[in-house]
């Protein structure tokens, strides 16, 4: 039940509609919520903490759901391992079925790698051995986990823990033999799972997934790459894994785990022994920065507010929960966590001084942007648009409270994006955040915002997996089209051109520059698919390796194939090479590029070869968009220059946030970020750059890609790309 994931770093206050107790558990706060129900942090009379999963009443009325919930309880209870989080209590037959598991305050492996980067080989071996032993216990019980992934491994000072048996099955379960049903997380699926070969799915499938997980643990990348799900599944079935950068003996072992034939993989028990012959997991099994994160999570649990008693106290008082978690903190200190960790746990410099008094709560809108990196021009515009929105609000006489703007620079770097994103997400005063500028910085920061239930609204990141990944990302809201949507609208544009020109047998040329493989793949694959399946065209795709400069032979080959139009999917340098090569060859057909070309640098570097190019981007020009006239004037007054692309959309995004922050506060001192997030996803907003409304995944409804043509050395907007197949009216 992926929508029940434990989220220890994002404890939220109980809502007025939440119960104060469930069975023998006093509820301290919310750990997470999803379509299936709510996960609470609970405490027993003896002081033990637990993650208590409670289903929504409407789910409980579904007999099939109740049966699945009962199966999860039964499945998890069959597994006995120190490395698997145990079920401590459950009632599948309650009016609202619930189960409780031991609470682990540490981050997931996915969060740790996003925040701190890949783990050292020694840590990865120790982690892999422990999880392999947990899987051996799963398999001994006659079960298959089927969803081994970084999000289902929690990190503690004494070792990792495997969680979530929601889709586990017995090896003889008929559900395993179902065809055409892919269950699990792409990127961590075995070939037999990717192809839904149900009869072949068994314990070796979990070993394959663990191999993928360990590759990710030591490299920060998946062995079969990233990108759209269908491409990822195809590579899993047909391609060799990428094991570069991994120590030779470990790479050999992981290669055996990733064998296409399940019979050639080691068992979980064999894998555990080959990873580490004897696996003592001391407090130093993880790097110091990850241990520090675990300590900080424990510190937040120590800082929980007391709860009011709703029944008479027993003769024996429950232990102080501080004592329950100080054991973990002491281990951290022994491992060299130092004064900084002790301070985080509430002690002073000498261990006795009181910490600083709590500061007054504030209302803050966050901005995470690339202000000094490769996309700094775009990031600066986004920060300026956000600042104008906050300043406009603060001039209102009827404002219920002032707002502050907290701006962080991730420099277009994914590791920095994860770090500064977590800082914003964990700041108790930040109510919603605009960011990030790029695809991969947004992806790196997003786990922290998911965990904190804080809205992360992007106006420029089009990566499909941000909103369509598995599991879903509940915190993301996107005001621009995804790359596949934008490229499908480009395909409609080309079809309109061919229809108007009465081209009977067109051959679109499609160039995919692998310098940014995921973006280019999504762009070109969608256009290729649309052209072939909807219109039956003979597309001529060409995939170009990253880092090459000799584009003339490539362009000559595409022209020799008789292409009638040229579509570039990639970054600025290759687009400049292509523009020059096409101009030298005298090609006058449509030349189209994506959003990375909407920059003066394309015109400057390509020179006259840029003339006539059409650039598709998810943004309007505020200088020619009449509803943005007042915004443009305010921008000029504030910054002494005209606004550029993305400033207006950023102004609208932050104005939306402010609208819901004020509404959610309803006269109180501070609304909950989760309430702002929920309201934003359901919101319809008329801004200076357009109307915004979002679907269940957080994507903009009815998105439109804008088209600009280079004329006279500048970009001129010509139209919005068709939003539907022009051949169908």
XYZ file of C-alpha atoms in Angstrom, residues 467-468 681-682 693-701:
13
model
C 4.031 14.163 -11.890
C 3.655 10.737 -13.529
C -4.122 21.316 -6.154
C -7.860 22.013 -6.278
C -6.234 24.645 -12.880
C -4.617 21.309 -12.040
C -5.410 17.625 -12.415
C -5.050 14.922 -9.772
C -1.345 14.445 -10.534
C -0.583 18.161 -10.131
C -0.286 18.902 -13.854
C -1.847 21.927 -15.509
C -5.149 21.183 -17.196
